[in-house]
Coordinates of C-alpha atoms and ligand atoms in Angstrom, one line a residue:
Chain A
X31 CA 0.0 0.0 0.0
X32 CA 2.8 2.4 0.8
X33 CA 4.5 1.7 -2.4
X34 CA 1.4 2.8 -4.2
X35 CA 1.0 6.0 -2.5
X36 CA 4.6 6.9 -3.0
X37 CA 4.4 6.5 -6.8
X38 CA 1.0 8.2 -6.9
X39 CA 2.6 11.5 -6.1
X40 CA 4.8 11.2 -9.2
X41 CA 1.7 10.8 -11.5
X42 CA 2.0 13.2 -14.3
X43 CA -1.3 14.7 -15.3
X44 CA -0.9 14.6 -19.1
X45 CA -3.2 11.9 -20.4
X46 CA -1.6 9.2 -22.5
X47 CA -5.0 7.7 -23.4
X48 CA -8.1 9.8 -24.0
X49 CA -11.4 8.2 -24.9
X50 CA -14.2 10.6 -25.6
X51 CA -17.9 9.6 -26.1
X52 CA -16.9 6.4 -27.7
X53 CA -19.4 3.8 -29.0
X54 CA -19.0 0.5 -30.6
X55 CA -21.4 -2.0 -32.1
X56 CA -21.0 -5.6 -33.2
X57 CA -23.6 -5.7 -36.0
X58 CA -26.7 -4.4 -34.2
X59 CA -25.3 -5.2 -30.8
X60 CA -24.3 -2.1 -28.9
X61 CA -21.4 -3.4 -27.0
X62 CA -19.8 -0.2 -25.8
X63 CA -21.9 2.8 -24.9
X64 CA -20.6 6.3 -24.4
X65 CA -17.3 5.5 -22.9
X66 CA -15.3 8.4 -21.5
X67 CA -11.9 7.7 -20.0
X68 CA -8.7 9.5 -19.5
X69 CA -5.6 7.7 -18.4
X70 CA -2.6 9.6 -17.1
X71 CA 1.0 8.6 -17.5
X72 CA 2.0 6.2 -14.8
X73 CA -1.6 5.5 -13.8
X74 CA -2.8 2.0 -13.1
X75 CA -6.4 1.1 -13.7
X76 CA -8.1 -2.2 -13.0
X77 CA -11.3 -2.9 -15.0
X78 CA -13.8 -5.4 -13.6
X79 CA -17.3 -6.4 -14.3
X80 CA -19.4 -9.4 -15.3
X81 CA -18.6 -11.6 -18.2
X82 CA -19.8 -10.1 -21.5
X83 CA -19.9 -6.5 -20.2
X84 CA -17.4 -5.3 -22.8
X85 CA -14.2 -5.1 -20.8
X86 CA -12.1 -6.9 -23.4
X87 CA -13.6 -5.0 -26.2
X88 CA -12.8 -1.7 -24.5
X89 CA -9.1 -2.4 -24.1
X90 CA -8.9 -3.9 -27.5
X91 CA -10.2 -0.6 -28.9
X92 CA -7.2 1.1 -27.4
X93 CA -4.8 -0.6 -29.8
X94 CA -7.4 -1.0 -32.5
X95 CA -7.7 -4.8 -32.5
X96 CA -11.4 -3.6 -32.5
X97 CA -12.6 -0.6 -34.4
X98 CA -14.8 1.9 -32.6
X99 CA -17.6 3.5 -34.7
X100 CA -18.3 6.8 -32.8
X101 CA -16.4 9.1 -30.6
X102 CA -12.6 9.5 -30.4
X103 CA -9.7 7.6 -29.0
X104 CA -6.4 9.4 -28.7
X105 CA -3.3 7.5 -27.6
X106 CA 0.0 9.2 -27.1
X107 CA -1.3 12.2 -29.0
X108 CA -2.3 10.2 -32.0
X109 CA -5.9 9.8 -32.9
X110 CA -6.9 6.3 -33.9
X111 CA -8.4 6.3 -37.4
X112 CA -8.3 4.1 -40.4
X113 CA -4.8 5.3 -41.2
X114 CA -2.9 2.0 -40.8
X115 CA 0.5 3.7 -40.4
X116 CA -0.8 5.6 -37.3
X117 CA -2.3 2.4 -36.0
X118 CA 1.0 0.6 -36.3
X119 CA 2.7 3.4 -34.6
X120 CA 0.4 3.2 -31.6
X121 CA 0.5 -0.5 -31.4
X122 CA 4.3 -0.3 -31.1
X123 CA 3.9 1.9 -28.1
X124 CA 1.1 -0.1 -26.5
X125 CA 1.9 -3.6 -25.2
X126 CA -0.8 -6.2 -24.8
X127 CA -1.0 -9.4 -22.8
X128 CA -3.7 -11.8 -23.7
X129 CA -5.7 -14.3 -21.6
X130 CA -4.3 -17.2 -23.7
X131 CA -0.7 -15.8 -24.0
X132 CA -0.7 -16.1 -27.8
X133 CA 3.0 -16.8 -28.0
X134 CA 4.3 -17.7 -31.4
X135 CA 4.6 -21.5 -31.2
X136 CA 7.0 -21.9 -34.1
X137 CA 9.6 -19.5 -32.6
X138 CA 11.9 -20.0 -29.6
X139 CA 11.3 -17.9 -26.5
X140 CA 14.2 -15.7 -27.5
X141 CA 12.8 -15.2 -31.0
X142 CA 9.4 -14.4 -29.7
X143 CA 10.9 -11.6 -27.7
X144 CA 13.3 -10.2 -30.4
X145 CA 10.7 -10.3 -33.2
X146 CA 9.1 -6.9 -32.4
X147 CA 12.3 -5.0 -31.7
X148 CA 14.0 -6.3 -34.8
X149 CA 11.1 -5.9 -37.3
X150 CA 9.2 -2.9 -35.9
X151 CA 11.9 -1.0 -34.0
X152 CA 14.7 -2.0 -36.4
X153 CA 17.0 -2.8 -33.5
X154 CA 20.1 -4.8 -34.5
X155 CA 19.7 -8.4 -33.6
X156 CA 22.6 -8.6 -31.1
X157 CA 21.1 -5.6 -29.2
X158 CA 17.6 -7.0 -29.4
X159 CA 18.9 -10.3 -27.9
X160 CA 20.6 -8.6 -25.0
X161 CA 17.4 -6.7 -24.3
X162 CA 15.4 -9.9 -24.5
X163 CA 17.7 -11.6 -22.0
X164 CA 17.4 -8.7 -19.7
X165 CA 13.6 -8.9 -19.7
X166 CA 13.6 -12.7 -19.4
X167 CA 15.7 -12.3 -16.3
X168 CA 13.3 -9.8 -15.0
X169 CA 10.5 -12.3 -15.3
X170 CA 12.7 -15.0 -13.8
X171 CA 12.8 -17.2 -16.9
X172 CA 16.1 -16.6 -18.6
X173 CA 17.1 -20.2 -18.6
X174 CA 14.3 -21.1 -20.9
X175 CA 15.4 -18.8 -23.7
X176 CA 16.2 -21.5 -26.2
X177 CA 13.0 -23.5 -25.6
X178 CA 9.8 -23.3 -27.6
X179 CA 6.5 -22.0 -26.0
X180 CA 4.9 -25.5 -26.0
X181 CA 7.6 -26.7 -23.6
X182 CA 6.7 -24.1 -20.9
X183 CA 3.9 -24.1 -18.3
X184 CA 1.1 -21.7 -18.5
X185 CA 2.5 -19.4 -15.9
X186 CA 5.9 -19.4 -17.6
X187 CA 4.3 -18.7 -21.0
X188 CA 2.4 -15.7 -19.6
X189 CA 5.6 -14.3 -18.1
X190 CA 7.2 -14.7 -21.5
X191 CA 4.3 -12.9 -23.0
X192 CA 4.8 -10.0 -20.6
X193 CA 8.5 -9.9 -21.4
X194 CA 7.7 -9.9 -25.1
X195 CA 5.6 -6.8 -24.7
X196 CA 8.2 -5.1 -22.5
X197 CA 10.9 -5.6 -25.2
X198 CA 9.0 -3.0 -27.3
X199 CA 9.6 -0.5 -24.4
X200 CA 5.9 0.3 -24.4
X201 CA 4.4 3.4 -22.9
X202 CA 1.2 1.6 -21.9
X203 CA 0.5 -2.0 -21.1
X204 CA -2.9 -3.6 -21.6
X205 CA -3.7 -6.9 -19.8
X206 CA -6.8 -8.9 -20.7
X207 CA -7.5 -11.3 -17.8
X208 CA -3.8 -12.3 -17.7
X209 CA -4.3 -14.9 -15.0
X210 CA -7.7 -16.4 -15.7
X211 CA -6.5 -19.2 -18.0
X212 CA -3.8 -20.3 -15.4
X213 CA -3.9 -23.1 -12.9
X214 CA -4.3 -21.6 -9.4
X215 CA -0.7 -22.3 -8.3
X216 CA 0.6 -20.2 -11.2
X217 CA -1.4 -17.1 -10.7
X218 CA 0.9 -15.7 -8.1
X219 CA 4.1 -15.9 -10.2
X220 CA 2.4 -13.8 -12.9
X221 CA 0.8 -11.3 -10.5
X222 CA 4.2 -10.8 -8.8
X223 CA 5.7 -9.8 -12.2
X224 CA 2.8 -7.4 -12.8
X225 CA 3.2 -5.9 -9.3
X226 CA 6.9 -5.4 -9.9
X227 CA 6.1 -3.7 -13.2
X228 CA 3.6 -1.4 -11.4
X229 CA 6.2 -0.4 -8.9
X230 CA 8.5 0.7 -11.7
X231 CA 5.8 3.1 -12.8
X232 CA 4.4 1.5 -15.9
X233 CA 1.0 2.8 -17.1
X234 CA -1.3 -0.2 -16.9
X235 CA -4.8 -1.1 -17.8
X236 CA -5.7 -4.4 -16.4
X237 CA -8.9 -6.4 -16.9
X238 CA -8.9 -8.7 -13.9
X239 CA -10.9 -10.0 -11.1
X240 CA -7.9 -10.4 -8.8
X241 CA -9.1 -8.1 -6.0
X242 CA -5.8 -8.4 -4.1
X243 CA -3.9 -7.2 -7.1
X244 CA -6.3 -4.3 -7.6
X245 CA -6.1 -3.3 -3.9
X246 CA -2.3 -3.3 -3.9
X247 CA -1.4 -1.5 -7.2
X248 CA -4.5 0.2 -8.8
X249 CA -5.1 3.9 -8.6
X250 CA -8.6 3.4 -9.9
X251 CA -11.0 0.6 -10.3
X252 CA -13.5 0.8 -13.2
X253 CA -16.7 -1.2 -13.0
X254 CA -18.3 -2.1 -16.3
X255 CA -21.7 -3.6 -17.1
X256 CA -23.9 -3.5 -20.3
X257 CA -21.1 -1.8 -22.2
X258 CA -20.9 1.2 -19.8
X259 CA -18.5 2.3 -17.1
X260 CA -21.0 2.3 -14.2
X261 CA -18.7 3.3 -11.5
X262 CA -15.1 4.3 -10.9
X263 CA -13.3 4.9 -7.6
X264 CA -10.2 4.2 -5.7
X265 CA -9.9 0.5 -4.9
X266 CA -10.3 1.2 -1.2
X267 CA -13.6 3.0 -1.7
X268 CA -14.8 0.7 -4.4
X269 CA -14.4 -2.5 -2.4
X270 CA -15.6 -1.2 0.9
X271 CA -18.3 1.1 -0.3
X272 CA -19.6 0.3 -3.8
X273 CA -22.2 2.8 -5.0
X274 CA -24.0 1.2 -7.8
X275 CA -26.5 -1.7 -7.4
X276 CA -24.7 -3.7 -10.1
X277 CA -21.3 -3.2 -8.4
X278 CA -22.7 -4.4 -5.1
X279 CA -24.2 -7.5 -6.7
X280 CA -21.0 -8.2 -8.6
X281 CA -18.8 -7.8 -5.6
X282 CA -21.0 -10.0 -3.5
X283 CA -20.7 -12.7 -6.2
X284 CA -16.9 -12.7 -6.7
X285 CA -16.0 -12.3 -3.0
X286 CA -17.7 -15.6 -2.1
Chain B
X286 CA 17.1 -32.5 -15.2
X287 CA 16.7 -33.3 -11.6
X288 CA 14.3 -36.2 -12.4
X289 CA 16.7 -37.9 -14.8
X290 CA 18.7 -39.7 -12.1
X291 CA 15.6 -41.3 -10.6
X292 CA 14.3 -42.8 -13.9
X293 CA 17.7 -44.3 -14.8
X294 CA 17.8 -46.3 -11.6
X295 CA 14.3 -47.6 -12.2
X296 CA 14.8 -48.8 -15.8
X297 CA 17.8 -50.9 -14.9
X298 CA 15.9 -53.3 -12.8
X299 CA 12.9 -54.3 -14.9
X300 CA 13.5 -56.0 -18.2
X301 CA 10.8 -56.7 -20.8
X302 CA 9.4 -60.3 -20.8
X303 CA 11.3 -62.5 -23.2
X304 CA 8.3 -63.4 -25.4
X305 CA 7.9 -59.8 -26.3
X306 CA 11.2 -59.5 -28.1
X307 CA 13.1 -61.2 -30.9
X308 CA 11.8 -62.6 -34.2
X309 CA 9.3 -64.9 -32.7
X310 CA 7.9 -62.2 -30.4
X311 CA 7.7 -59.8 -33.3
X312 CA 5.9 -62.3 -35.6
X313 CA 3.5 -63.4 -32.9
X314 CA 2.6 -59.8 -32.2
X315 CA 2.4 -58.5 -35.7
X316 CA 1.5 -61.4 -38.0
X317 CA -0.4 -64.0 -35.9
X318 CA -2.3 -62.1 -33.3
X319 CA -5.7 -63.7 -33.5
X320 CA -7.5 -66.0 -36.0
X321 CA -8.4 -63.4 -38.6
X322 CA -4.9 -62.0 -38.8
X323 CA -3.4 -65.5 -39.0
X324 CA -5.6 -66.3 -42.0
X325 CA -4.7 -63.0 -43.6
X326 CA -1.0 -63.6 -43.1
X327 CA -1.2 -67.0 -44.7
X328 CA -3.2 -65.7 -47.6
X329 CA -0.7 -63.0 -48.3
X330 CA 2.2 -65.4 -48.1
X331 CA 0.4 -67.7 -50.6
X332 CA -0.1 -64.8 -53.0
X333 CA 3.5 -63.8 -52.7
X334 CA 4.8 -67.3 -53.3
X335 CA 2.6 -67.5 -56.4
X336 CA 3.7 -64.2 -57.9
X337 CA 7.1 -63.2 -56.9
X338 CA 9.2 -66.1 -58.1
X339 CA 7.7 -66.0 -61.7
X340 CA 8.2 -62.3 -61.8
X341 CA 11.8 -62.6 -60.8
X342 CA 12.3 -65.4 -63.4
X343 CA 10.8 -63.1 -66.1
X344 CA 12.6 -60.0 -65.1
X345 CA 16.0 -61.3 -64.2
X346 CA 16.6 -65.0 -65.0
X347 CA 15.1 -65.4 -68.5
X348 CA 15.6 -61.8 -69.5
X349 CA 17.7 -60.2 -72.2
X350 CA 19.6 -57.0 -71.5
X351 CA 21.4 -56.0 -74.6
X352 CA 20.3 -58.1 -77.6
X353 CA 18.9 -57.3 -81.0
X354 CA 15.2 -57.2 -81.3
X355 CA 15.2 -60.5 -83.1
X356 CA 16.7 -62.4 -80.2
X357 CA 14.0 -60.9 -77.9
X358 CA 11.2 -62.3 -79.9
X359 CA 12.3 -65.8 -79.1
X360 CA 13.2 -65.2 -75.4
X361 CA 10.9 -66.3 -72.6
X362 CA 11.7 -63.5 -70.2
X363 CA 11.7 -59.8 -70.3
X364 CA 13.4 -57.9 -73.1
X365 CA 15.2 -55.0 -71.4
X366 CA 17.0 -54.5 -74.7
X367 CA 14.1 -52.3 -75.7
X368 CA 15.3 -49.9 -73.1
X369 CA 19.1 -50.3 -73.5
X370 CA 18.9 -50.0 -77.3
X371 CA 16.7 -46.9 -77.2
X372 CA 18.0 -45.5 -74.0
X373 CA 19.1 -42.2 -75.4
X374 CA 16.0 -41.6 -77.4
X375 CA 13.7 -42.4 -74.5
X376 CA 15.6 -40.0 -72.3
X377 CA 16.5 -37.2 -74.7
X378 CA 14.1 -37.6 -77.7
X379 CA 14.9 -35.4 -80.6
X380 CA 17.6 -33.4 -78.9
X381 CA 20.6 -33.6 -81.4
X382 CA 22.4 -36.8 -80.8
X383 CA 25.9 -35.3 -80.6
X384 CA 24.7 -32.6 -78.2
X385 CA 23.0 -34.8 -75.7
X386 CA 25.8 -34.2 -73.1
X387 CA 24.1 -30.9 -72.6
X388 CA 20.8 -32.2 -71.1
X389 CA 22.9 -34.7 -69.1
X390 CA 25.0 -31.9 -67.7
X391 CA 21.9 -29.8 -67.0
X392 CA 20.2 -32.7 -65.2
X393 CA 23.4 -33.5 -63.3
X394 CA 23.4 -29.8 -62.2
X395 CA 19.8 -30.0 -61.2
X396 CA 20.4 -33.2 -59.1
X397 CA 23.4 -31.6 -57.4
X398 CA 21.3 -28.6 -56.5
X399 CA 18.4 -30.7 -55.2
X400 CA 20.7 -32.9 -53.1
X401 CA 22.6 -29.9 -51.7
X402 CA 19.3 -28.2 -50.8
X403 CA 17.9 -31.4 -49.2
X404 CA 19.0 -30.3 -45.7
X405 CA 17.2 -27.4 -44.1
X406 CA 20.4 -26.3 -42.4
X407 CA 21.7 -25.2 -45.7
X408 CA 18.8 -22.9 -46.5
X409 CA 19.9 -19.3 -46.5
X410 CA 19.9 -16.2 -48.7
X411 CA 22.7 -17.4 -50.9
X412 CA 20.9 -20.6 -51.8
X413 CA 17.8 -18.6 -52.6
X414 CA 19.8 -16.6 -55.1
X415 CA 21.7 -19.6 -56.3
X416 CA 18.6 -21.4 -57.4
X417 CA 17.3 -19.0 -60.0
X418 CA 20.8 -18.6 -61.3
X419 CA 21.3 -22.4 -61.5
X420 CA 18.0 -22.8 -63.3
X421 CA 19.0 -20.1 -65.8
X422 CA 22.3 -21.8 -66.3
X423 CA 20.5 -25.0 -67.0
X424 CA 18.4 -23.2 -69.6
X425 CA 21.4 -21.7 -71.2
X426 CA 23.1 -25.1 -71.4
X427 CA 20.0 -26.6 -73.0
X428 CA 19.3 -23.8 -75.4
X429 CA 22.7 -22.7 -76.3
X430 CA 23.2 -20.1 -79.0
X431 CA 25.9 -18.4 -77.1
X432 CA 29.6 -19.2 -76.5
X433 CA 30.6 -22.3 -78.4
X434 CA 27.2 -24.0 -77.9
X435 CA 25.1 -24.4 -81.1
X436 CA 21.5 -23.4 -80.6
X437 CA 18.9 -26.1 -80.0
X438 CA 15.4 -24.8 -80.5
X439 CA 12.9 -25.7 -77.8
X440 CA 10.9 -27.9 -80.3
X441 CA 13.7 -30.4 -80.0
X442 CA 13.7 -30.5 -76.2
X443 CA 12.1 -33.8 -75.4
X444 CA 12.2 -36.9 -73.1
X445 CA 13.2 -36.6 -69.5
X446 CA 14.6 -33.1 -69.9
X447 CA 11.2 -31.8 -71.0
X448 CA 9.5 -33.7 -68.2
X449 CA 11.8 -32.3 -65.6
X450 CA 11.7 -28.8 -67.1
X451 CA 7.9 -28.7 -67.0
X452 CA 7.9 -30.1 -63.5
X453 CA 10.6 -28.0 -61.8
X454 CA 9.5 -24.7 -63.3
X455 CA 5.9 -25.6 -63.0
X456 CA 6.0 -26.5 -59.3
X457 CA 8.4 -23.8 -58.2
X458 CA 6.3 -21.1 -59.9
X459 CA 2.9 -22.6 -58.9
X460 CA 3.7 -22.7 -55.2
X461 CA 4.3 -19.0 -54.6
X462 CA 1.4 -18.1 -56.9
X463 CA -0.8 -20.5 -55.0
X464 CA 0.2 -18.9 -51.7
X465 CA -0.5 -15.4 -53.0
X466 CA -3.9 -16.6 -54.3
X467 CA -4.7 -18.1 -50.9
X468 CA -3.9 -14.8 -49.2
X469 CA -5.9 -13.0 -51.8
X470 CA -8.9 -15.2 -51.1
X471 CA -8.8 -14.2 -47.4
X472 CA -8.1 -10.6 -48.1
X473 CA -10.4 -7.9 -46.7
X474 CA -10.3 -6.0 -49.9
X475 CA -13.3 -7.1 -51.9
X476 CA -11.8 -6.7 -55.3
X477 CA -8.8 -8.8 -54.5
X478 CA -10.9 -11.4 -52.8
X479 CA -13.4 -11.7 -55.7
X480 CA -10.6 -11.9 -58.2
X481 CA -8.9 -14.7 -56.3
X482 CA -12.2 -16.6 -55.8
X483 CA -13.1 -16.4 -59.4
X484 CA -9.7 -17.5 -60.6
X485 CA -9.5 -20.4 -58.2
X486 CA -13.0 -21.7 -58.9
X487 CA -12.7 -21.2 -62.6
X488 CA -9.5 -23.1 -62.9
X489 CA -10.6 -25.9 -60.6
X490 CA -13.7 -26.3 -62.7
X491 CA -11.7 -27.1 -65.8
X492 CA -9.6 -30.2 -66.6
X493 CA -5.9 -29.7 -67.2
X494 CA -6.2 -31.2 -70.7
X495 CA -8.6 -28.5 -71.7
X496 CA -6.3 -25.8 -70.3
X497 CA -3.5 -27.3 -72.3
X498 CA -5.7 -27.2 -75.4
X499 CA -6.6 -23.7 -74.8
X500 CA -3.0 -22.7 -74.4
X501 CA -1.8 -24.4 -77.5
X502 CA -4.8 -24.0 -79.9
X503 CA -6.9 -21.1 -78.8
X504 CA -4.4 -18.7 -77.4
X505 CA -2.5 -18.2 -80.7
X506 CA -5.8 -17.2 -82.3
X507 CA -6.1 -14.2 -80.0
X508 CA -2.5 -13.1 -80.5
X509 CA -1.8 -10.4 -83.0
X510 CA -0.3 -11.6 -86.3
X511 CA 3.4 -12.3 -86.3
X512 CA 3.6 -12.9 -82.6
X513 CA 4.1 -16.4 -81.5
X514 CA 4.7 -17.7 -78.0
X515 CA 6.9 -20.8 -77.6
X516 CA 4.8 -23.9 -77.4
X517 CA 6.6 -25.3 -74.4
X518 CA 6.2 -22.0 -72.6
X519 CA 2.4 -22.0 -73.3
X520 CA 2.2 -25.5 -71.8
X521 CA 4.3 -24.5 -68.9
X522 CA 2.1 -21.5 -68.1
X523 CA -1.0 -23.7 -68.3
X524 CA 0.5 -26.2 -65.8
X525 CA 1.5 -23.3 -63.5
X526 CA -1.9 -21.7 -63.6
X527 CA -3.6 -25.0 -63.0
X528 CA -1.5 -26.2 -60.1
X529 CA -1.5 -22.9 -58.4
X530 CA -5.3 -23.0 -58.0
X531 CA -5.1 -26.3 -56.1
X532 CA -2.2 -25.2 -54.0
X533 CA -4.2 -22.1 -53.1
X534 CA -7.0 -24.1 -51.7
X535 CA -4.7 -26.3 -49.6
X536 CA -2.9 -23.2 -48.3
X537 CA -6.2 -21.6 -47.5
X538 CA -7.0 -24.5 -45.3
X539 CA -3.7 -24.0 -43.5
X540 CA -4.4 -20.3 -43.0
X541 CA -7.8 -21.0 -41.5
X542 CA -6.2 -23.3 -39.0
X543 CA -4.2 -20.5 -37.5
X544 CA -5.9 -19.2 -34.3
X545 CA -7.1 -15.6 -34.3
X546 CA -4.8 -15.0 -31.3
X547 CA -1.8 -15.4 -33.5
X548 CA -2.9 -12.6 -35.8
X549 CA -3.8 -10.4 -32.8
X550 CA -0.5 -10.9 -31.0
X551 CA 1.4 -10.0 -34.2
X552 CA -0.8 -7.0 -34.8
X553 CA -0.5 -5.9 -31.1
X554 CA 3.3 -5.8 -31.6
X555 CA 2.9 -3.3 -34.4
X556 CA 3.9 -5.7 -37.3
X557 CA 2.6 -4.7 -40.7
X558 CA 0.4 -7.0 -42.7
X559 CA 3.3 -8.2 -44.8
X560 CA 5.5 -8.9 -41.7
X561 CA 2.6 -10.6 -39.9
X562 CA 2.0 -12.9 -42.8
X563 CA 5.6 -13.6 -43.5
X564 CA 6.9 -14.1 -40.0
X565 CA 3.9 -15.4 -38.1
X566 CA 1.1 -16.8 -40.2
X567 CA 2.6 -18.3 -43.2
X568 CA 5.4 -20.3 -41.5
X569 CA 2.8 -22.0 -39.3
X570 CA 0.2 -22.4 -42.0
X571 CA 2.5 -23.7 -44.7
X572 CA 4.0 -26.2 -42.2
X573 CA 0.7 -27.7 -41.3
X574 CA -0.2 -28.3 -45.0
X575 CA 3.0 -29.9 -46.1
X576 CA 1.4 -33.3 -46.7
X577 CA -1.5 -32.2 -48.9
X578 CA 0.8 -29.7 -50.7
X579 CA 3.3 -32.4 -51.6
X580 CA 0.4 -34.6 -52.8
X581 CA -0.5 -31.8 -55.2
X582 CA 3.0 -31.4 -56.3
X583 CA 3.4 -35.1 -56.9
X584 CA 0.3 -35.3 -59.0
X585 CA 1.3 -32.2 -60.9
X586 CA 4.6 -33.9 -61.7
X587 CA 2.8 -36.9 -63.1
X588 CA 0.3 -34.7 -64.9
X589 CA 3.1 -33.1 -67.0
X590 CA 2.7 -36.2 -69.1
X591 CA -0.6 -34.8 -70.4
X592 CA 1.4 -32.4 -72.7
X593 CA 1.6 -35.3 -75.2
X594 CA -1.9 -34.3 -76.4
X595 CA -0.6 -31.0 -77.6
X596 CA 2.3 -32.6 -79.4
X597 CA 5.1 -32.2 -77.0
X598 CA 7.5 -35.2 -76.6
X599 CA 7.9 -35.7 -72.9
X600 CA 9.3 -38.9 -71.3
X601 CA 6.1 -40.9 -71.8
X602 CA 5.8 -39.8 -75.4
X603 CA 9.3 -40.8 -76.3
X604 CA 8.7 -44.2 -74.8
X605 CA 5.6 -44.5 -76.8
X606 CA 7.4 -43.5 -80.0
X607 CA 10.1 -46.1 -79.3
X608 CA 7.4 -48.7 -79.1
X609 CA 5.9 -47.7 -82.5
X610 CA 9.1 -48.8 -84.1
X611 CA 8.2 -52.2 -85.8
X612 CA 11.4 -53.8 -84.3
X613 CA 10.4 -53.0 -80.7
X614 CA 6.6 -53.3 -80.9
X615 CA 5.2 -55.6 -78.3
X616 CA 7.7 -54.8 -75.6
X617 CA 5.6 -52.2 -73.9
X618 CA 5.7 -53.9 -70.5
X619 CA 9.4 -53.5 -70.3
X620 CA 9.5 -50.0 -71.7
X621 CA 6.8 -48.7 -69.5
X622 CA 8.2 -50.4 -66.4
X623 CA 11.4 -48.4 -67.0
X624 CA 9.5 -45.1 -67.5
X625 CA 7.4 -45.8 -64.4
X626 CA 10.5 -46.3 -62.4
X627 CA 11.8 -42.9 -63.4
X628 CA 8.5 -41.3 -62.4
X629 CA 8.6 -43.3 -59.2
X630 CA 12.1 -42.0 -58.2
X631 CA 10.9 -38.4 -58.7
X632 CA 7.7 -38.9 -56.6
X633 CA 9.5 -41.0 -54.0
X634 CA 12.0 -38.3 -53.6
X635 CA 9.4 -35.6 -53.1
X636 CA 7.4 -37.5 -50.5
X637 CA 10.5 -38.5 -48.7
X638 CA 11.6 -34.9 -48.7
X639 CA 8.3 -33.8 -47.3
X640 CA 8.5 -36.3 -44.4
X641 CA 12.0 -35.1 -43.5
X642 CA 11.0 -31.5 -43.7
X643 CA 8.0 -32.1 -41.4
X644 CA 10.2 -33.9 -38.9
X645 CA 12.7 -31.0 -39.0
X646 CA 10.1 -28.4 -38.5
X647 CA 8.3 -30.1 -35.7
X648 CA 8.3 -27.9 -32.6
Ligands
LIG239 N1 -16.1 -10.3 -32.6 C1 -17.3 -10.2 -32.0 N2 -18.4 -10.3 -32.7 C2 -19.6 -10.2 -32.1 N3 -19.8 -10.1 -30.8 C3 -18.8 -10.0 -30.0 C4 -17.4 -10.1 -30.6 N4 -16.6 -10.0 -29.5 C5 -17.3 -9.9 -28.4 N5 -18.6 -9.9 -28.7 C6 -19.7 -9.8 -27.7 O1 -19.5 -8.5 -27.1 C7 -19.8 -8.6 -25.7 C8 -18.7 -8.1 -24.9 O2 -17.6 -9.0 -25.1 P1 -16.2 -8.8 -24.3 O3 -15.7 -7.5 -24.5 O4 -15.4 -9.9 -24.7 O5 -16.7 -9.0 -22.8 P2 -15.9 -9.2 -21.5 O6 -14.5 -9.2 -21.8 O7 -16.3 -8.2 -20.5 O8 -16.3 -10.6 -21.0 C9 -20.2 -10.1 -25.5 O9 -21.6 -10.2 -25.4 C10 -19.6 -10.8 -26.7 O10 -20.4 -11.9 -26.9
LIG240 MG1 -13.0 -10.7 -21.8

């Protein structure tokens, strides 16, 4: 808790992500309704809410894995439009960690990590490999560098996936339920890596139901339902004193 | 690594039961397990006893290997003389007799390239450049007209050189074209998608023979007066266009098997479409479709023999011509067995190569 408060003071107030009156539909289905969200540099946000409420879709709009149809999304001072060059620029600055890891199974761990730096950032291979080893050590998995993803456990794969994103030196990290596909005994090793990342001041948007994680690192918790952000508050306030009917119901369900 | 010591100790103590090993154990397990299998084994043994010895007698014991055709007519066994006496015509057809070292050299070059490229460890940029250069060199050797080599027009290219030419160029051009068509068919751009679909479905709805006819008979009618396109080239293009459509469909299957998460992870890193396909999607997709792709390549190799119907003299046609010589009429078994073996070597090599490639790429 103390760590958090300490870094909170350093929060810069220039927003790195700005979402303004954003709507999205899948066909006729109105999946995101009037989303307004501003994320400052260094801020850490945990997004929770029932399944199907649009959490994944929201963070996937931020790196345009999904397209929004109304409103504006501005990331790192670039507005997301159909301009594919801008989209690629933003994607290079925004790391994403998926529920199912999505490592590249035909490449070694090391090659998974160096791919982005070499091809997107045009980093020389030797330098990219040094950086990859640095981040692999950081997620405590350097000895697996020559293996293929299929030879690793789920928790190890997810840590590799985090390291793969970090190799791009992203300004923002998006996490879509990073621990929900893991066996219970592996959840902690991944959360520990994420907590460490938080302590270093990374800007993070995390879709997660890990309440302990939210309590210890988040500045803000967003509660989503029916494609809307129904409530946002500090974790302390949100967990002890939820305002909205739906949040109360949701919390009572996941806490038991 | 820590567990290794434990398992070594355990395996030393327990040995397999004796009946499970050795020749008897093997036969009992694989040939005589149960009544039905025993009957089947005996039946097959009977059939082999009835057919193999007579075939060996015909092919090797009573056979003639280098006689005149007259001697053959009286022999009881196979007359391999039909092959040995017409060897050079079957293989090289109408290529000028005193220049036939050139196709031999070209084929030797090709075989050397293929053997060198067999191992995946040798695949690199230099090899990728060497291949087109090598193929061009083979073409120059065959065609001549420069240096001290007299020119040999393509009409005279025949026999195995023609078969290999059609096959190698046909397959190596059809494969990339097929991959591009498969990507086109899954493109988000409607025009490209429609074009690919129409092309693939049109070609797949037409037999190769009719495409060869169109290329050889109809195409010249549409060309302006005075412009002719080489006949072999036209057949070659028909084979490429035809094979590419089938490869496209197989590759599309491979592309569909790649989970969406792979595309998304590649996009999330900021890779461009081209990088995503080249580095992430195609390596995985092409690997999963190696077996059906090789099936298509093998049948395309054999289908090159259809060019006889537009008057090209490939390996099968030169064999056929040999047999129309009154001296050698009636020895078609021997001649076609020989030709079949040549095709078999080519096909066996391809399927063997694909199996090794699959094993090497396994992760
Ligand atoms: N590609 C898609 N096409 C159509 N509907 C979708 C698609 N992706 C998600 N949905 C729907 O949108 C809603 C929100 O999905 P999602 O953002 O994944 O929810 P969450 O992550 O909160 O569980 C769900 O009802 C889901 O079925
Ligand atoms: Mg989700």
